[in-house]
Coordinates of C-alpha atoms and ligand atoms in Angstrom, one line a residue:
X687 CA -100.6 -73.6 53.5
X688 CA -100.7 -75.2 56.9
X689 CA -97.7 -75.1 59.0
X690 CA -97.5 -77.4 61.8
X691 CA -96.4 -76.6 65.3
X692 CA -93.2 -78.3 66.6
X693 CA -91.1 -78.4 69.8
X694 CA -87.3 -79.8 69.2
X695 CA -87.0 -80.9 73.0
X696 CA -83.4 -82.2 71.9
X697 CA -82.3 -79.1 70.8
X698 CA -83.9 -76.8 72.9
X699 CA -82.9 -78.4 76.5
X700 CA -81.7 -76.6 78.6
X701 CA -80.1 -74.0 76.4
X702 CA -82.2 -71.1 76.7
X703 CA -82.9 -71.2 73.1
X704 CA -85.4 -69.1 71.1
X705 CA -86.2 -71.3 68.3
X706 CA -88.7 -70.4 65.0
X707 CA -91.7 -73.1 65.0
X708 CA -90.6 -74.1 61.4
X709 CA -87.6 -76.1 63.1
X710 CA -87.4 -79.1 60.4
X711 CA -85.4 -82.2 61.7
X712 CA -85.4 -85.4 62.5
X713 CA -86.2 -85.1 66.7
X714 CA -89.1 -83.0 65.4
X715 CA -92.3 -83.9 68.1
X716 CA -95.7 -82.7 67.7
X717 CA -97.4 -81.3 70.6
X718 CA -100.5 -82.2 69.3
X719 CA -100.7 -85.2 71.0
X720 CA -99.8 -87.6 68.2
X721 CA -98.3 -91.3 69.2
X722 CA -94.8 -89.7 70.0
X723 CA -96.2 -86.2 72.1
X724 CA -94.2 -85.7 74.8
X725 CA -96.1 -84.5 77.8
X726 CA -94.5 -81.8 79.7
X727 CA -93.3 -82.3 82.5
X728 CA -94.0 -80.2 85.6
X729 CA -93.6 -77.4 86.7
X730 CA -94.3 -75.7 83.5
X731 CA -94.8 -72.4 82.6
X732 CA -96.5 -70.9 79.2
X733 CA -97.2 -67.3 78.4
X734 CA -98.2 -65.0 75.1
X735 CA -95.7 -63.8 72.7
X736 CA -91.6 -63.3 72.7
X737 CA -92.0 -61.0 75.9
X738 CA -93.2 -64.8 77.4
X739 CA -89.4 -65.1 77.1
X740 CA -88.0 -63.3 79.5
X741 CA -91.6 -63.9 81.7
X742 CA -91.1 -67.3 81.7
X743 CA -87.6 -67.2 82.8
X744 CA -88.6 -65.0 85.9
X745 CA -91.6 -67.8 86.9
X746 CA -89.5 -70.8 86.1
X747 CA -87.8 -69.4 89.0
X748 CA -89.9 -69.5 91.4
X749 CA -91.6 -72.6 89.9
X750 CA -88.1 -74.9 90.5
X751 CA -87.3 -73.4 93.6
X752 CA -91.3 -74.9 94.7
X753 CA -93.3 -71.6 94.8
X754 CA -96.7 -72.0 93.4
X755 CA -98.0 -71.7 90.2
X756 CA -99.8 -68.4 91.2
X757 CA -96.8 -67.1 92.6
X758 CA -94.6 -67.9 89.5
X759 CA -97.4 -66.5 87.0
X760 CA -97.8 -63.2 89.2
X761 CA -94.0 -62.6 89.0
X762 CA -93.9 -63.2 85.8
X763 CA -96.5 -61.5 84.4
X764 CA -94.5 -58.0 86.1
X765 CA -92.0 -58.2 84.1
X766 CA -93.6 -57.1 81.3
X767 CA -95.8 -54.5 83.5
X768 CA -92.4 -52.6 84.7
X769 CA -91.0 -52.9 81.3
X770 CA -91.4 -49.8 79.8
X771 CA -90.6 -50.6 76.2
X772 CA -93.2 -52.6 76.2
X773 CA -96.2 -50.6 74.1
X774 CA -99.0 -53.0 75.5
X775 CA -98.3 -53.7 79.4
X776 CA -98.1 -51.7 82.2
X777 CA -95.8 -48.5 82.4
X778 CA -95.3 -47.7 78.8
X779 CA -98.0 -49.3 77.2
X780 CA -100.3 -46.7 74.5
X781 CA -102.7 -44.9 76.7
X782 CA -106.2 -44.5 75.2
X783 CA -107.8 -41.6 72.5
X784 CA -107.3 -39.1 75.4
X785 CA -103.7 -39.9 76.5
X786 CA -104.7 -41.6 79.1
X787 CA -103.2 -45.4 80.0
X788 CA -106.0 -47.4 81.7
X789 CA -104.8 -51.3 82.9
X790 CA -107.0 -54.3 82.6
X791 CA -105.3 -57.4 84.9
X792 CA -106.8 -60.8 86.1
X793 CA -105.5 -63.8 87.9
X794 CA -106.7 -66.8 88.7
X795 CA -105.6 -70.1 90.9
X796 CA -106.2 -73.7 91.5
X797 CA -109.5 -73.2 93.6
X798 CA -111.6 -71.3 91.1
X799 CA -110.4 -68.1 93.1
X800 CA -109.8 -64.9 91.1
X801 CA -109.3 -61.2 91.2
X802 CA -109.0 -58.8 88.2
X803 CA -108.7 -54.6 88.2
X804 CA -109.5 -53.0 85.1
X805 CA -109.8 -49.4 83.6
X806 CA -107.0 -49.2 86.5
X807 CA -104.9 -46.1 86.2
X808 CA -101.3 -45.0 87.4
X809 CA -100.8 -48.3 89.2
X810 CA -97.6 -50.0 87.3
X811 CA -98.5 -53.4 88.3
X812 CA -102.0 -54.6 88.1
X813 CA -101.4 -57.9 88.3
X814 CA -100.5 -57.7 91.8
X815 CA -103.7 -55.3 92.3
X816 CA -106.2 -57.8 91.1
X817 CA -103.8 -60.5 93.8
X818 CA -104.9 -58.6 96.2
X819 CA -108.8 -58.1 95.1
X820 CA -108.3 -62.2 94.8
X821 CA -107.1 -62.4 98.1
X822 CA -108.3 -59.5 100.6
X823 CA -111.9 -59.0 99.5
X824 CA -114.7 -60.8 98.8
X825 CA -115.4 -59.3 95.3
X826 CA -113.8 -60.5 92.0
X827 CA -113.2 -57.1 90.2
X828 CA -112.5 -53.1 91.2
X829 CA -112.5 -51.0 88.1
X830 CA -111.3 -47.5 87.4
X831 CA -110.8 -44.9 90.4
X832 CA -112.3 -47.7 92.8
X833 CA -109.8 -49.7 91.8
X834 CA -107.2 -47.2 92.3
X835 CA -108.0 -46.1 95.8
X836 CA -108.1 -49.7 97.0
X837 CA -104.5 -50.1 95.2
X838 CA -103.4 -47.2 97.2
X839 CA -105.0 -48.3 100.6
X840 CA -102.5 -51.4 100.0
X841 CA -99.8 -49.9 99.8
X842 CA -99.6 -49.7 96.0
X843 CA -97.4 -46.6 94.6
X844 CA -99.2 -43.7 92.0
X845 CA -97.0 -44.1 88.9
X846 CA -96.8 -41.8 86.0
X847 CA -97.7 -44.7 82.9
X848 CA -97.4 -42.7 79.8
X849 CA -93.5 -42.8 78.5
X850 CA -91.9 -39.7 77.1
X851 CA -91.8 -42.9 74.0
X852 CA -95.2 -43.7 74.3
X853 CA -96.7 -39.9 74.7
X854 CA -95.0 -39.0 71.2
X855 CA -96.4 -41.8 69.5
X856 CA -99.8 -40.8 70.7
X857 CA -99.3 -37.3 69.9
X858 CA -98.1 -38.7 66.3
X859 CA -101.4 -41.2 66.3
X860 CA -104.1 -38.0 66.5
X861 CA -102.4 -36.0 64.0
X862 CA -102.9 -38.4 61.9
X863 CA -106.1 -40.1 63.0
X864 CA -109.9 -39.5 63.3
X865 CA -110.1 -39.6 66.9
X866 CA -112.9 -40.9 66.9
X867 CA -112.4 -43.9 65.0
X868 CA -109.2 -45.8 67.2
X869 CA -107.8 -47.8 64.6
X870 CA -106.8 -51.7 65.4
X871 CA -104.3 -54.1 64.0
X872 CA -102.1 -56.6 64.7
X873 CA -99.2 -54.9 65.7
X874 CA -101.0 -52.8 68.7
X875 CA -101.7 -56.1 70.5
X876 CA -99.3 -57.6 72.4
X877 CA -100.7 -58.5 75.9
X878 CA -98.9 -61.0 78.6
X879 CA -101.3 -63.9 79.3
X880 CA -99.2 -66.7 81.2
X881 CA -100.4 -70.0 82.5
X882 CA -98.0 -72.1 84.9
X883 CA -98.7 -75.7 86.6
X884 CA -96.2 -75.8 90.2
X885 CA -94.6 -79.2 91.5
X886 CA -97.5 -80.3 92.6
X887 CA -99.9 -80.1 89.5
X888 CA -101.7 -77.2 90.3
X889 CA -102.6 -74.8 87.7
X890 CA -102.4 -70.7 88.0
X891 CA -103.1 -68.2 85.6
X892 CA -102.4 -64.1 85.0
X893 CA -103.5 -61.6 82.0
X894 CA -102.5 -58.3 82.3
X895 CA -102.5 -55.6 79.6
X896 CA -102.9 -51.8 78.9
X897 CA -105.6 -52.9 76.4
X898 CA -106.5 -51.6 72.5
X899 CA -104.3 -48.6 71.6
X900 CA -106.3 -45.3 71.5
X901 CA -109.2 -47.1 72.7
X902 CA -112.7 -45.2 73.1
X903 CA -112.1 -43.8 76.9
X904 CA -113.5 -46.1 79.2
X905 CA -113.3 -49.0 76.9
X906 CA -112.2 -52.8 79.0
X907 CA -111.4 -55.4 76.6
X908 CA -111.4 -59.4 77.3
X909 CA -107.5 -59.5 80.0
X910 CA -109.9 -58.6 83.2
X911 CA -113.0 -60.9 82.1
X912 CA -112.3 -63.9 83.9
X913 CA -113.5 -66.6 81.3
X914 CA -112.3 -64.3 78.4
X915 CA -109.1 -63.6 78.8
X916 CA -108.3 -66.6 81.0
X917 CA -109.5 -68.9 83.0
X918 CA -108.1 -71.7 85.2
X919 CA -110.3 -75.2 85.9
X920 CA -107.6 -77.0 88.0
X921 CA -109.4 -80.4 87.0
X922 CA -108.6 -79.8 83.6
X923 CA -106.5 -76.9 82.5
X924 CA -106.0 -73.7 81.9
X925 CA -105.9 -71.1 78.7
X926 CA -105.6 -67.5 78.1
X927 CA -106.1 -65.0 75.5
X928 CA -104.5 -62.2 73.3
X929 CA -105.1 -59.9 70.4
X930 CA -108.7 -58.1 69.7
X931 CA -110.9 -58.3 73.1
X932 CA -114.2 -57.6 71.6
X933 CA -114.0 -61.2 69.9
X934 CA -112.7 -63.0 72.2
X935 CA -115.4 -61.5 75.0
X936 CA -118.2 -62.3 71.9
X937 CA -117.0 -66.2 72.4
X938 CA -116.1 -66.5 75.9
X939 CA -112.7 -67.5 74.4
X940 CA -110.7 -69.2 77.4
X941 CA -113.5 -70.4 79.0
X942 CA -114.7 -72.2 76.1
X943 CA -111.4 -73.7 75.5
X944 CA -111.2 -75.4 79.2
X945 CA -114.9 -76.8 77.9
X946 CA -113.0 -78.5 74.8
X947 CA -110.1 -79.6 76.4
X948 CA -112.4 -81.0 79.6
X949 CA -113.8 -82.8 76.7
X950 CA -110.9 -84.4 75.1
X951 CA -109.4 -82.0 73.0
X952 CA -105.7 -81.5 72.9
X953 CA -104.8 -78.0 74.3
X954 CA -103.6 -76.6 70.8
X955 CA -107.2 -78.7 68.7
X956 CA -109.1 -76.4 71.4
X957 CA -107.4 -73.8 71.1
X958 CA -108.0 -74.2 67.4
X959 CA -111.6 -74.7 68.1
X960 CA -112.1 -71.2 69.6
X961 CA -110.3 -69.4 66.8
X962 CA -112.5 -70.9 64.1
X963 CA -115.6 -70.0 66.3
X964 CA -114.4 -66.4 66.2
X965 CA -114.1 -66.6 62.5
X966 CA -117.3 -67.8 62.0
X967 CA -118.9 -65.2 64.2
X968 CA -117.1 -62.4 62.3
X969 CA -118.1 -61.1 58.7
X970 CA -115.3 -58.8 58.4
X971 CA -111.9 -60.5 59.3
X972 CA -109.6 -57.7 58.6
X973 CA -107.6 -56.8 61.7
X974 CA -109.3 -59.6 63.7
X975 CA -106.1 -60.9 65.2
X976 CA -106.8 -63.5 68.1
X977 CA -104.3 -65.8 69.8
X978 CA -105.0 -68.4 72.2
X979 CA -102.7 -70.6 74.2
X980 CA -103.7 -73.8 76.4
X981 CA -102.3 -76.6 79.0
X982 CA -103.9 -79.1 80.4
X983 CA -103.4 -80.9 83.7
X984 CA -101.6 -83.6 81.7
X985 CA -98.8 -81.4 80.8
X986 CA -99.4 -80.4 77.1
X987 CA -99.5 -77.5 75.7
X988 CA -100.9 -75.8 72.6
X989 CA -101.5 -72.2 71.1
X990 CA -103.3 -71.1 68.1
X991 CA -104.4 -67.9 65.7
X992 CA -106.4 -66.4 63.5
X993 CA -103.7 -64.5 61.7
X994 CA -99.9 -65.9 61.1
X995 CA -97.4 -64.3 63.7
X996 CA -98.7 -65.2 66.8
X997 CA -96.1 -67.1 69.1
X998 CA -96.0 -68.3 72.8
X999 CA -93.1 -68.9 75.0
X1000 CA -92.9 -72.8 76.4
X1001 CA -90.6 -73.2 79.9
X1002 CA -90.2 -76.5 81.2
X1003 CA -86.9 -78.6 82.7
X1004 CA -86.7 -79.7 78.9
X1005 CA -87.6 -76.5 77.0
X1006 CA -86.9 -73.0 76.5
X1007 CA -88.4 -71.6 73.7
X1008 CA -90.7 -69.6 71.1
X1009 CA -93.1 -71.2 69.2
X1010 CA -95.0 -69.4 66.3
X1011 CA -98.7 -71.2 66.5
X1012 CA -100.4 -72.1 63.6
X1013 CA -103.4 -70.3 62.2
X1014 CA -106.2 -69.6 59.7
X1015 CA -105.0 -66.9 57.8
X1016 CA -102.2 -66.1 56.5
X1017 CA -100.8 -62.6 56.3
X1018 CA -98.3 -63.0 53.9
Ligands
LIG2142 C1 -107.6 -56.2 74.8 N1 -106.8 -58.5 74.5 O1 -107.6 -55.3 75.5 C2 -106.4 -57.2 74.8 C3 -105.3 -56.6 74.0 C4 -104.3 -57.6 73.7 O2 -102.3 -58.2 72.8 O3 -104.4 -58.8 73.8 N2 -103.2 -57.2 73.2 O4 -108.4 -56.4 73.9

């Protein structure tokens, strides 16, 4: 059965809420763009899963006190990098068959700019390493030990990434795995994509993740790949990506999405577009988890999965909240 996505502006204002998407009330509004969509208003900020939360709140900052979008979605996005609880981002995020945690970041701004670092090693925030790529050289991406010298030359500090936490469950992982064979599923996923639109309409974007558990060494995933894990068109919108890298790269997810919305499409239809793409170019579903989110210059919003339990985190001057996406299948 098809659940449908809902904001509750009324009771969401201003209060910091989390809410489930299955809010059911009267002041219910569909984001889809239906006759009684609201249009966020900006600045907005969106980003990937309940760590978007707490993301959000640090961008919003910067967002209402006029700092721009690629500001807000750059200090946001660390958050999650320095937390080191979180298994997927940054310091603390699973390291790779070998033990060792390799980062995969992008950005991207209003003028088609970009920078991205990947296979990036003892750097705690990326995000701020592929900034500087964006901003200080004429390339788009550094990977591995290039990318870590030229993270050093700036200034950037070596950081030990692997957790006390997160070296135990590794250790725990190869006892009990074929090291060859890294498993995937949805519960290893869990990167930061966040998309923000400033005061004055433009639209910034940041992915940033520590990429597939137990990955094959030397593996990158879709976060760096400007056009897979995100992309910006500030004519249009913006959309990012989470969950298994290898499909979304396959589709050239966010990319694609921009395409649809530059068409016409609401942010969540195209968003819903892509994920039935990736179905289709899939035989085998299983563990094929894929979440998308989307804004367009407008001011809506949208998210959507291949698997239930996706959610995105919505910040605006009327919202503050969770909302679980709809998708294809159902894991329950
Ligand atoms: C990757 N897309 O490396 C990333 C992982 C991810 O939530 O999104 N995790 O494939």
């Amino acid at each position: 059965m098809k659940r449908r996505t809902f904001f509750n502006l009324s009771a969401a204002a201003g209060l910091g809420m989390i809410l489930p998407r299955s809010v059911s009330n009267a002041s219910e509004i569909n984001p889809r763009g239906d006759s009684d969509n609201p249009t966020l208003e900006k600045p907005i900020v969106i980003s990937t899963w309940e760590h978007g939360m707490v993301a959000n709140e640090a961008a919003w900052k910067q967002l209402i006190e006029g700092g721009s979008a690629l500001d807000a979605v750059e200090t946001g996005v660390r958050v999650t990098e320095s937390d080191p609880n979180n298994l997927s981002v940054g310091i603390g995020g699973l390291p790779d068959r070998d033990g060792n945690v390799t980062l995969d970041a992008c950005i991207m701004n209003h003028k088609h700019q970009c920078g991205a670092v990947a296979y990036l090693q003892d750097i705690e925030n990326p995000i701020s390493v592929a900034r500087k790529v964006m901003e200080e050289t004429p390339h788009v991406m550094l990977v591995g030990a290039g990318a870590k010298q030229f993270a050093l030359e700036k200034g950037f500090v070596e950081t030990e990434l692997l957790t006390h936490g997160t070296k135990r469950l590794w250790m725990k992982w190869q006892e009990g795995q074929n090291p060859d064979r890294p498993p995937i599923n949805h519960e290893n996923h869990d990167t930061i994509g966040m998309l923000a639109m400033d005061k004055e309409g433009n639209l910034s974007g940041a992915c940033t993740t520590s990429g597939w558990a137990y990955k094959l060494p030397g593996r990158v995933g879709d976060s760096p790949i400007i056009g897979a894990g995100l992309f910006v068109d500030n004519e249009v919108g913006a959309a990012c990506a989470t969950g298994l890298g290898e499909a979304v790269i396959r589709i050239a997810g966010s990319s694609i999405i921009v395409e649809l919305m530059r068409q016409g499409h609401h942010p969540e239809k195209a968003c819903e577009m892509a994920v039935k793409r990736i179905i289709k170019t899939h035989k085998d579903t299983s563990n094929l988890q894929v979440g998308f989110i989307a804004m367009n210059k407008k001011g809506d919003v949208g998210g959507y999965s291949v698997y239930s339990g996706f959610n995105y985190a919505v910040r605006n001057k009327d919202i503050n909240m969770l909302v679980n996406t709809e998708f294809d299948l159902d894991l329950n």
